[in-house]
Coordinates of N, CA, C and O in Angstrom, one line a residue:
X1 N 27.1 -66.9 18.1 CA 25.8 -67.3 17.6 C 25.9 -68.2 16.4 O 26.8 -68.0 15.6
X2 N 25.0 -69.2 16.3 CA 25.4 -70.1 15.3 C 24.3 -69.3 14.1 O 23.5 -68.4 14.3
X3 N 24.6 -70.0 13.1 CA 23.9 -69.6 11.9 C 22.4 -69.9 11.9 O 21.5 -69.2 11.4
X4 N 22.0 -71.7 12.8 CA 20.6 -71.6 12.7 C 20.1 -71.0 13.5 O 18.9 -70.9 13.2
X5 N 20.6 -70.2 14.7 CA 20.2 -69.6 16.0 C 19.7 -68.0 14.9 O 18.6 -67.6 14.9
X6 N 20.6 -67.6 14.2 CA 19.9 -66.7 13.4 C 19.2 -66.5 12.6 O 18.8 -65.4 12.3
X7 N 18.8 -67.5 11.7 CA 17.5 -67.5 10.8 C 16.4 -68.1 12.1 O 15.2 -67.7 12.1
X8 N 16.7 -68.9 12.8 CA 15.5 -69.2 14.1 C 15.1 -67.4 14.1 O 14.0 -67.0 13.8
X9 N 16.3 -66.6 14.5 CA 15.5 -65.5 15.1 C 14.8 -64.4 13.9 O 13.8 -63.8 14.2
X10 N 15.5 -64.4 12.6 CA 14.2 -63.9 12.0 C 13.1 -64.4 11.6 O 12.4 -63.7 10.9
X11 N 12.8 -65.8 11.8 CA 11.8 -66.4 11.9 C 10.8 -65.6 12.7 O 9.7 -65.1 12.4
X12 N 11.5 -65.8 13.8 CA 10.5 -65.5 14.7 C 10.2 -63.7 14.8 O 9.1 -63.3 15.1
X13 N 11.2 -62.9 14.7 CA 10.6 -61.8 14.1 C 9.4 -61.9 13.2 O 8.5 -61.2 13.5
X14 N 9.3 -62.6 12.5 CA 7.9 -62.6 11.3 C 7.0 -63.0 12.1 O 5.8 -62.6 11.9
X15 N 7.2 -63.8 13.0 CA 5.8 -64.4 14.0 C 4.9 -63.4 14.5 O 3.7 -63.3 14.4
X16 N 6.3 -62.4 15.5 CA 6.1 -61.4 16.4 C 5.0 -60.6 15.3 O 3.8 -60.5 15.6
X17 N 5.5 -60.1 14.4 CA 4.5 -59.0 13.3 C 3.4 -59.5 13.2 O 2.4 -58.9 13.7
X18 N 3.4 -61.1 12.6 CA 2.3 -61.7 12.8 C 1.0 -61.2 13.5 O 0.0 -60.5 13.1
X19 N 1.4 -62.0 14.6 CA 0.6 -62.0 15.6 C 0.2 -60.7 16.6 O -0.8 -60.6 17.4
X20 N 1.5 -59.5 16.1 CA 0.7 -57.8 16.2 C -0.3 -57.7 15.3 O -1.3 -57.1 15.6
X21 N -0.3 -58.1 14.2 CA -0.9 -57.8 13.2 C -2.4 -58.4 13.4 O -3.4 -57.6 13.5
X22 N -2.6 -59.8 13.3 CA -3.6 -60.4 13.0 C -4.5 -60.8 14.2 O -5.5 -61.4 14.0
X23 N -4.3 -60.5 15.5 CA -4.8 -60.9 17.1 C -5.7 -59.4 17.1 O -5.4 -58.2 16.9
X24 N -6.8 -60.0 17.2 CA -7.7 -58.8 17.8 C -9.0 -58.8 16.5 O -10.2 -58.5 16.7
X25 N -8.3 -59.3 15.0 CA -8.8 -58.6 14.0 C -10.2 -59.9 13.6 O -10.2 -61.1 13.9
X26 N -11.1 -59.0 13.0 CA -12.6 -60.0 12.5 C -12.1 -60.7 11.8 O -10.8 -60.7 11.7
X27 N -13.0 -61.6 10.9 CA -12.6 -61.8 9.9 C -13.0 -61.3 8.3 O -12.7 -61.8 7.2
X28 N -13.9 -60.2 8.7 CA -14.0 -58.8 7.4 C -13.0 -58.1 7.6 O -12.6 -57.5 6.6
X29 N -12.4 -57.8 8.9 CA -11.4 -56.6 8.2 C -10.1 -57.4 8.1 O -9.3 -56.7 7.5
X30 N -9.6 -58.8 8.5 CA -8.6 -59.6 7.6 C -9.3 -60.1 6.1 O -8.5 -60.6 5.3
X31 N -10.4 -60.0 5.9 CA -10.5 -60.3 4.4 C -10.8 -58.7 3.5 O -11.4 -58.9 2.4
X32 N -10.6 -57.5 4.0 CA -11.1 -56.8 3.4 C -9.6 -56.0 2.5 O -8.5 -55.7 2.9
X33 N -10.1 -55.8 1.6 CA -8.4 -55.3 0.1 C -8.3 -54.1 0.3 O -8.8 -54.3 1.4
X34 N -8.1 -53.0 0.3 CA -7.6 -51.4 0.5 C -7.9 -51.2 -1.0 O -7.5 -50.0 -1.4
X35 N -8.5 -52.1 -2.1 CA -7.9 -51.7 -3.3 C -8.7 -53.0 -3.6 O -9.0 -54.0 -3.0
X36 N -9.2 -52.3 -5.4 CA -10.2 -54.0 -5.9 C -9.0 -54.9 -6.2 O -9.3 -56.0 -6.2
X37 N -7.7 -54.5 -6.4 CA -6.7 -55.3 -7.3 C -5.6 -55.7 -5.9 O -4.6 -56.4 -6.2
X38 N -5.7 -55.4 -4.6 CA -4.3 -55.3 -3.5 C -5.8 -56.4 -2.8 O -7.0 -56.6 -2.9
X39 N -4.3 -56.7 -1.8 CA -4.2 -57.9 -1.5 C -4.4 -57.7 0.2 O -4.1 -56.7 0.9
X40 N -4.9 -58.8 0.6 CA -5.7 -58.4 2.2 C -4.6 -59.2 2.9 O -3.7 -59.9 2.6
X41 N -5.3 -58.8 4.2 CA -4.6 -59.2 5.3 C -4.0 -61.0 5.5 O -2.9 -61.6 5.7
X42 N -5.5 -61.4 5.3 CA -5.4 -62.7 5.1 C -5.1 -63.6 3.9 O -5.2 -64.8 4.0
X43 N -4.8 -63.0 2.6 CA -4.0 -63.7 2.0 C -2.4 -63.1 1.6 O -1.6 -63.4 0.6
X44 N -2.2 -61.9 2.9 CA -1.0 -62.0 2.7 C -0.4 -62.6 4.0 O 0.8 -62.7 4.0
X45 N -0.8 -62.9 5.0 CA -0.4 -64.0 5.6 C -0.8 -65.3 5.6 O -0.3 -65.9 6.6
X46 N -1.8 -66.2 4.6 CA -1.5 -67.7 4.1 C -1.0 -67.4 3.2 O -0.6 -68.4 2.8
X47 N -0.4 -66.5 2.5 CA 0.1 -66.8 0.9 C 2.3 -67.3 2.2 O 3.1 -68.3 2.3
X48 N 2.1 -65.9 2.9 CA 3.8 -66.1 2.8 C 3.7 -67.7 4.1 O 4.8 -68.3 4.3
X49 N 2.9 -67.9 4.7 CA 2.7 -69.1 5.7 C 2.8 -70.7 4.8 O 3.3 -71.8 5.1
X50 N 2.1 -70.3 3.4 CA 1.9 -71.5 2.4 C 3.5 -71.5 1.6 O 4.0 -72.5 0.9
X51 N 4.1 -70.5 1.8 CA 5.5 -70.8 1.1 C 7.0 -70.9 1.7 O 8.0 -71.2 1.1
X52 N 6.9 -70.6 2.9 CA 7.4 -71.2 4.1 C 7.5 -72.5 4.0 O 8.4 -73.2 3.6
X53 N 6.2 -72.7 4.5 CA 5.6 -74.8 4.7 C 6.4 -75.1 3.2 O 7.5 -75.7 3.2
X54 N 6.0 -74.9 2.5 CA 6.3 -75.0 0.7 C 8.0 -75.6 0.7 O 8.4 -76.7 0.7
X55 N 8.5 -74.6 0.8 CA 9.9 -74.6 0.2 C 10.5 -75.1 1.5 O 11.1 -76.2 1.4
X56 N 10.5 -74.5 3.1 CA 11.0 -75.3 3.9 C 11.3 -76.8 3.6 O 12.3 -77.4 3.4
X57 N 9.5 -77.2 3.9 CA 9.8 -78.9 3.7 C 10.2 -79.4 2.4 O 10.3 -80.6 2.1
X58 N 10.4 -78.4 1.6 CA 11.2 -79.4 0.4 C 12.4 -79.7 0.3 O 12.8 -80.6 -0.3
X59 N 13.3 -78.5 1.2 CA 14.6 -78.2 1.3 C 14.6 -79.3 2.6 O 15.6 -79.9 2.6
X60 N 13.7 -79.6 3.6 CA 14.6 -80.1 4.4 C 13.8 -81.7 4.1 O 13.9 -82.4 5.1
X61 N 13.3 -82.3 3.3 CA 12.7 -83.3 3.3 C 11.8 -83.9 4.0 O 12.0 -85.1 4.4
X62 N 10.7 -83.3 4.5 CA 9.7 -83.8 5.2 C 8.0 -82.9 4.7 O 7.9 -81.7 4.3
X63 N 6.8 -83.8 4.9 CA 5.6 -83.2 4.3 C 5.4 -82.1 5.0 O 5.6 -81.9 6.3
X64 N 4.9 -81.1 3.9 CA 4.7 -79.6 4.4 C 3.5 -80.2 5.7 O 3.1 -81.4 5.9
X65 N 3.2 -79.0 6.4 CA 2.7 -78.9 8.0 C 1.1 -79.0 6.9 O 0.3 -79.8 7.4
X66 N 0.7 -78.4 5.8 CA -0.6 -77.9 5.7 C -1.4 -79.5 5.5 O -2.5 -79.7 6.0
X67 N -0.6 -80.3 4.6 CA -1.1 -81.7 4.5 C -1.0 -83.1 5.5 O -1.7 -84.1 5.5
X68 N 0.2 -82.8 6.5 CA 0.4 -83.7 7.4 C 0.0 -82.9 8.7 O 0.0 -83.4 9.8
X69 N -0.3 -81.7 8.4 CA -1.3 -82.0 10.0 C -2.5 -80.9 9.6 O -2.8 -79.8 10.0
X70 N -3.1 -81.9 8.6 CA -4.6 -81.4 8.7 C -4.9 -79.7 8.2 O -6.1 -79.3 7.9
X71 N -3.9 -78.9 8.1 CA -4.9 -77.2 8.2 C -5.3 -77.0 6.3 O -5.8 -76.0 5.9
X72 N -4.9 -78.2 5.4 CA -5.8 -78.0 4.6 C -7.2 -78.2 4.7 O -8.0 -77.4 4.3
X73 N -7.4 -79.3 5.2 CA -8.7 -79.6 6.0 C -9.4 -78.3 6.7 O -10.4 -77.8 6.3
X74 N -8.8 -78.1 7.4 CA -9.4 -77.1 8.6 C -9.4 -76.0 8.2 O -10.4 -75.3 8.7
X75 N -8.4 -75.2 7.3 CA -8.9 -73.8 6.5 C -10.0 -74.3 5.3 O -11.1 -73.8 5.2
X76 N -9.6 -75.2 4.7 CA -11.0 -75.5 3.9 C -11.4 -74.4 2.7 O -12.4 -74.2 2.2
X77 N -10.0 -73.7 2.5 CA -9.9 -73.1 1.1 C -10.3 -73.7 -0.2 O -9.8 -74.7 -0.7
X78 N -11.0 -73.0 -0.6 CA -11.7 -73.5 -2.4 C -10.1 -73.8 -3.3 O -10.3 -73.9 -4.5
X79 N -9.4 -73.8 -3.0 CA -7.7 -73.9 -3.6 C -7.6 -74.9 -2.9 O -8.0 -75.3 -1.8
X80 N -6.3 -75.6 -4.4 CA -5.7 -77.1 -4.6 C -4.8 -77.3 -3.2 O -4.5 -76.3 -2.6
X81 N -4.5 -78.4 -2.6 CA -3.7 -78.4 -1.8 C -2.2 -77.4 -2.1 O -2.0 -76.3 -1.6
X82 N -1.5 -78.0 -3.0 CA -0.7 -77.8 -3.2 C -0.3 -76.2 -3.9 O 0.7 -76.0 -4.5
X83 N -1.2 -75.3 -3.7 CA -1.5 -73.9 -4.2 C -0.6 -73.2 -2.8 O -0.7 -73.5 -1.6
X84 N 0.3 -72.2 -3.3 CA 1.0 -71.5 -2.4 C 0.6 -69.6 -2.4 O 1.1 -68.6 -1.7
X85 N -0.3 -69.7 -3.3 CA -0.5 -68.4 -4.0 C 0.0 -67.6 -4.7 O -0.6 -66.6 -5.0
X86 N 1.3 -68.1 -5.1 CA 2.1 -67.2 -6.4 C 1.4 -67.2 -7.4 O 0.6 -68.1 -7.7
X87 N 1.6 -66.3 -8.1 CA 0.7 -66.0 -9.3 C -0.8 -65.9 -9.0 O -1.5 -66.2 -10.0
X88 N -1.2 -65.6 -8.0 CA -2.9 -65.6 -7.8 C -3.5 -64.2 -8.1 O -3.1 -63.1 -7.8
X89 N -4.5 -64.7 -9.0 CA -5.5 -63.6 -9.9 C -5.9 -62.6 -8.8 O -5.5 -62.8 -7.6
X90 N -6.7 -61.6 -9.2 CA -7.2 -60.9 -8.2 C -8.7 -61.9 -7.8 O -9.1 -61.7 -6.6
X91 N -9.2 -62.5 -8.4 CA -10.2 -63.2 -8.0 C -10.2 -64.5 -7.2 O -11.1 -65.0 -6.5
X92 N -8.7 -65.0 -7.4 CA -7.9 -66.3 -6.5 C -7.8 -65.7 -4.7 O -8.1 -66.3 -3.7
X93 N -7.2 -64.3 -4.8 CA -6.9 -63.6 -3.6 C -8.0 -63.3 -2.9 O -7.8 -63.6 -1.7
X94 N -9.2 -62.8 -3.2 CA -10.5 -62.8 -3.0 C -11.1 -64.2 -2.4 O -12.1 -64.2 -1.6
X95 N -10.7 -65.0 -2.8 CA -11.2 -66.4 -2.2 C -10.6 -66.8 -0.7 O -11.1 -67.7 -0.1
X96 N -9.5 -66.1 -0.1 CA -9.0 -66.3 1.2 C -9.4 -65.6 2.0 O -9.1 -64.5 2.2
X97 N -10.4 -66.3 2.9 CA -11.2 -65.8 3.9 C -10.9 -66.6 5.5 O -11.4 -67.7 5.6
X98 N -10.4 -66.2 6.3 CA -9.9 -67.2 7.1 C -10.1 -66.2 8.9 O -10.2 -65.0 9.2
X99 N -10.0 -67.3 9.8 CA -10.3 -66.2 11.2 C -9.1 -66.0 11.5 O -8.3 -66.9 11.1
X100 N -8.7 -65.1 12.3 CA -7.4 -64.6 13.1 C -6.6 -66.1 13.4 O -5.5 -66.5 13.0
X101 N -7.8 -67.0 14.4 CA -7.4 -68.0 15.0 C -7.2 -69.1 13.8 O -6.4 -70.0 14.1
X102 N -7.5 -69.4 12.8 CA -6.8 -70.4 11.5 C -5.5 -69.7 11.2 O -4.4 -70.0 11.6
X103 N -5.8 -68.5 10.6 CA -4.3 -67.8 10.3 C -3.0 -68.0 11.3 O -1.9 -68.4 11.0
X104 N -3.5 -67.7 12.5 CA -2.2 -68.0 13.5 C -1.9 -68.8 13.9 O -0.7 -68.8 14.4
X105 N -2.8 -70.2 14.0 CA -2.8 -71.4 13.9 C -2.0 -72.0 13.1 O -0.9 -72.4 13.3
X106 N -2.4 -72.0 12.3 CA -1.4 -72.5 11.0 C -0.1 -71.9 10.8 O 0.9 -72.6 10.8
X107 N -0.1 -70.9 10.7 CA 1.1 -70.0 10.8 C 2.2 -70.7 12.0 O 3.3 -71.3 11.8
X108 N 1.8 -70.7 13.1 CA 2.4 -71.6 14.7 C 2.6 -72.4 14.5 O 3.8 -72.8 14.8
X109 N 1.8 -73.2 13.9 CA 2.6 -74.7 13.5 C 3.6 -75.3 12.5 O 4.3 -76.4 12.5
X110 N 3.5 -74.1 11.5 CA 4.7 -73.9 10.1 C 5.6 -73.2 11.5 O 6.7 -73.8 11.3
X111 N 5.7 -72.8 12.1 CA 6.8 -71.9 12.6 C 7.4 -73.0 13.4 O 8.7 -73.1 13.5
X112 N 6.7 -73.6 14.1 CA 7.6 -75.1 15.0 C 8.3 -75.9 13.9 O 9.5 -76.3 14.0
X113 N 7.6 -76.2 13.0 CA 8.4 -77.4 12.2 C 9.3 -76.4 12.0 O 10.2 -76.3 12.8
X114 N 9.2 -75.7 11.2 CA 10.5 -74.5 10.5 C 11.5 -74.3 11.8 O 12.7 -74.4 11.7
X115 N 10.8 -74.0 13.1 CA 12.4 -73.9 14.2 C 13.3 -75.5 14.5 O 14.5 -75.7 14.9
X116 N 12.1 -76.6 14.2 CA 12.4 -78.0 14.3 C 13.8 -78.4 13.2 O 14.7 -79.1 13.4
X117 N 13.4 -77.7 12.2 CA 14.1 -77.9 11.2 C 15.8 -77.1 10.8 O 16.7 -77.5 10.1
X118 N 15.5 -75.6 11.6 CA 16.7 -75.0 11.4 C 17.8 -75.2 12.2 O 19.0 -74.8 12.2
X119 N 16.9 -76.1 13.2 CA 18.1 -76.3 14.6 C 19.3 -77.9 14.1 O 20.2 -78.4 14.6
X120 N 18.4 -78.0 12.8 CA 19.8 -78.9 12.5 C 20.4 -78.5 11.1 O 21.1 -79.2 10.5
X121 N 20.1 -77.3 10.7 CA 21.2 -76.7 9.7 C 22.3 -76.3 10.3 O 22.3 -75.4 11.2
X122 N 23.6 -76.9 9.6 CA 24.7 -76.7 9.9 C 25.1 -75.7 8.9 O 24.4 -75.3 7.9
X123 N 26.6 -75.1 9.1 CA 27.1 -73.9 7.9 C 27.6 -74.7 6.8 O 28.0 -74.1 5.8
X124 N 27.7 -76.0 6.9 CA 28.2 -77.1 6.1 C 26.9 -76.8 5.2 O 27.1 -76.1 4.2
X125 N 26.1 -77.1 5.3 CA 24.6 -77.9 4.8 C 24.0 -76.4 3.8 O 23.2 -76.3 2.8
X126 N 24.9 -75.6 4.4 CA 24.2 -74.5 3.5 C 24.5 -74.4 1.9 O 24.0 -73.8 1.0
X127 N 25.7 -75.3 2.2 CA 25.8 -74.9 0.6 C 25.3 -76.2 -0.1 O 26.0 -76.5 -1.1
X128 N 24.7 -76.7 0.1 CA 23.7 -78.1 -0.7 C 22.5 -77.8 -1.3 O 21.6 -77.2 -0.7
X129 N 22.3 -78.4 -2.8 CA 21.7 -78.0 -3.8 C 20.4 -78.3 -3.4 O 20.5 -79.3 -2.7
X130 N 19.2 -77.8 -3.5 CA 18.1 -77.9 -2.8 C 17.2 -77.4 -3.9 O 16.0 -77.3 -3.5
X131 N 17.5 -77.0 -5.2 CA 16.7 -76.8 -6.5 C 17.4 -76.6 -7.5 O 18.3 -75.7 -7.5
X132 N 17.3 -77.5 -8.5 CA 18.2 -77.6 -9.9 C 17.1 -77.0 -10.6 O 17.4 -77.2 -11.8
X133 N 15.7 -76.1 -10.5 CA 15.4 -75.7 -11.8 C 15.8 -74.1 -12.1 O 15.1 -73.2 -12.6
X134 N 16.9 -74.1 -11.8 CA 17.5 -72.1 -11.9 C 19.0 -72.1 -12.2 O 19.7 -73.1 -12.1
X135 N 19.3 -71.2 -12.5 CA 20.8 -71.6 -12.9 C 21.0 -69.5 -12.2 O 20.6 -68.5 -12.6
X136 N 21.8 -69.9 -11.2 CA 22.6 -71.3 -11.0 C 21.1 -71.9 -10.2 O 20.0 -71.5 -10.0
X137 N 21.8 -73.3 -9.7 CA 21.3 -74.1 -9.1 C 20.9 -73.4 -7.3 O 21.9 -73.1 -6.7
X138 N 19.9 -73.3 -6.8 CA 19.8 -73.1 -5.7 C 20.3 -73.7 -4.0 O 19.9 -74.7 -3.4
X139 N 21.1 -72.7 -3.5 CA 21.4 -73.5 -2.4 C 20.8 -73.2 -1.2 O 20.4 -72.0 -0.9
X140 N 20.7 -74.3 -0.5 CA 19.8 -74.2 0.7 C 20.1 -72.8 1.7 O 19.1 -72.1 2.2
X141 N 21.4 -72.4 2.0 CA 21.5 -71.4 2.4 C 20.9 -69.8 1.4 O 20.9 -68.6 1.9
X142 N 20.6 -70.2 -0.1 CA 20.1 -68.7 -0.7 C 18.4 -69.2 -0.6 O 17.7 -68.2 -0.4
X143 N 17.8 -70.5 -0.6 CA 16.5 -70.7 0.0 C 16.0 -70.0 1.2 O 15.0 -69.3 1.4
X144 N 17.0 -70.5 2.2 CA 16.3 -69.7 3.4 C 16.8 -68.0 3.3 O 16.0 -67.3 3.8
X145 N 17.5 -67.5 3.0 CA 17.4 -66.2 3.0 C 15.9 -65.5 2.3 O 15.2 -64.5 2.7
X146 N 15.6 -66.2 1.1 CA 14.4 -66.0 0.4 C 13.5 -66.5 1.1 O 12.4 -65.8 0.9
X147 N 13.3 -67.4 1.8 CA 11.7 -67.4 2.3 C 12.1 -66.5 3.4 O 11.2 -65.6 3.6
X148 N 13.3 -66.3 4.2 CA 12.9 -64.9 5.2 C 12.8 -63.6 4.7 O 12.7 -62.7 5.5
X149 N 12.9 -63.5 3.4 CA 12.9 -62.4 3.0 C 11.2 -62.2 2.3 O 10.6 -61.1 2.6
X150 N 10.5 -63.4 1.5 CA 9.3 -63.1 1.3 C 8.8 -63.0 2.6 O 8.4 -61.9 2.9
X151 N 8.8 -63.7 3.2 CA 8.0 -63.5 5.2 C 8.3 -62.0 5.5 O 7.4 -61.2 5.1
X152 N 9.1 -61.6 5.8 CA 9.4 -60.1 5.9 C 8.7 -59.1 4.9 O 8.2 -58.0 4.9
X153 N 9.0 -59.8 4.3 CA 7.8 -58.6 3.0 C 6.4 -58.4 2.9 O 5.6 -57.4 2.9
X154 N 6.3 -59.9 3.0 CA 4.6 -60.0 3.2 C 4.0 -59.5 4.8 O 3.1 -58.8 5.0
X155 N 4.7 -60.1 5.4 CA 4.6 -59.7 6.9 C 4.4 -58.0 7.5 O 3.9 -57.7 8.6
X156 N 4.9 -57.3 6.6 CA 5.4 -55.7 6.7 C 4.3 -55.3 5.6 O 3.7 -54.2 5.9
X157 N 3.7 -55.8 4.4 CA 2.6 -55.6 4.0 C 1.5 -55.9 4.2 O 0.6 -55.4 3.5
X158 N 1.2 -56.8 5.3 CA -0.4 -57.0 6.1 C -0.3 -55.9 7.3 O -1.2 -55.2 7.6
X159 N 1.3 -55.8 7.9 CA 1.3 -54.4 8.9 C 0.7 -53.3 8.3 O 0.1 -52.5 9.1
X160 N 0.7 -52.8 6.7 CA 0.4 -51.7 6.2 C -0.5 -51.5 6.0 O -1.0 -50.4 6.4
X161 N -1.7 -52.8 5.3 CA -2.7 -53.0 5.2 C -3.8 -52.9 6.6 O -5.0 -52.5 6.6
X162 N -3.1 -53.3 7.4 CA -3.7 -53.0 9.0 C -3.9 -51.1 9.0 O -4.8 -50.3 9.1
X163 N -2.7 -51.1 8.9 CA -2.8 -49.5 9.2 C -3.8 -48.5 8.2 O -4.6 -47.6 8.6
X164 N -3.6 -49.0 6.7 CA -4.5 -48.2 6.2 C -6.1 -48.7 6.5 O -7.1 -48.2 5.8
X165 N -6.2 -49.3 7.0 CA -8.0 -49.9 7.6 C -8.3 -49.8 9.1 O -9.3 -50.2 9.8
X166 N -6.9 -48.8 9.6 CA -7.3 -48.7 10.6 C -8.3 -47.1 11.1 O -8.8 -46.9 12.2

């Protein structure tokens, strides 16, 4: 198995959760918090979908999915384009209100560029500097471990959030 064949596949593990998760649901009980201060369905899946798009297309050099194909437009969130949700207030998180079908929409289409994209990482390419603002310097192979690791996280936290509103 090559190396991109395996971040392809926990990619797509996070899809699968996804799409258990978020198919079926309104869009009150993906916007609804378990908690005034915790975080909903739906902005824990745009937050880790916006930082995917984010850091993917920075690492592999091409415009994130949210501005080159429209789903800033079409989610139509009161937040800056370029907002990924890190650091968002409890009153920022409160502003993500979105239907099953935007969320997995968007999500589908970061997920094609992202498999578009890993099917030409080589084991060479992993170790190429892809952020000089951290020391050490980040390499593209410890980038994608980190965005599959926030996806997995967040992804396994909208599953919980599901369960306790179920």
């Amino acid at each position: 198995m090559k190396t991109s064949e395996v971040l392809l596949d926990a990619h797509s593990r996070v899809q699968e959760v996804l799409h258990d998760v978020v198919t079926g649901l309104d869009e009150k009980t993906l916007a609804t918090r378990p908690g005034d201060t915790a975080n909903s369905i739906a902005w824990l899946v745009w937050h880790l979908t916006r930082v995917q798009d984010d850091h993917l297309a920075d690492a592999g050099g091409y415009e994130q999915v949210y501005t080159a194909d429209g789903w800033f437009e079409r989610l139509g969130l009161p937040l800056d384009a370029a907002d990924t949700g890190y650091a968002h207030t409890s009153d920022q998180v409160g502003l993500v209100k979105l239907s099953a079908d935007q969320l997995l929409g968007y999500y589908d289409a970061v997920h094609a560029r992202t498999a578009e994209f890993l099917r030409t990482v080589t084991d060479e390419g992993l170790d190429r500097i892809v952020d000089r603002r951290w020391n050490p310097p980040v390499t593209l192979g410890v980038r994608l471990v980190s965005v599959i690791d926030d996806c997995a996280q967040h992804s396994g936290q909208a599953a919980y959030v599901k369960g306790l509103l179920s």
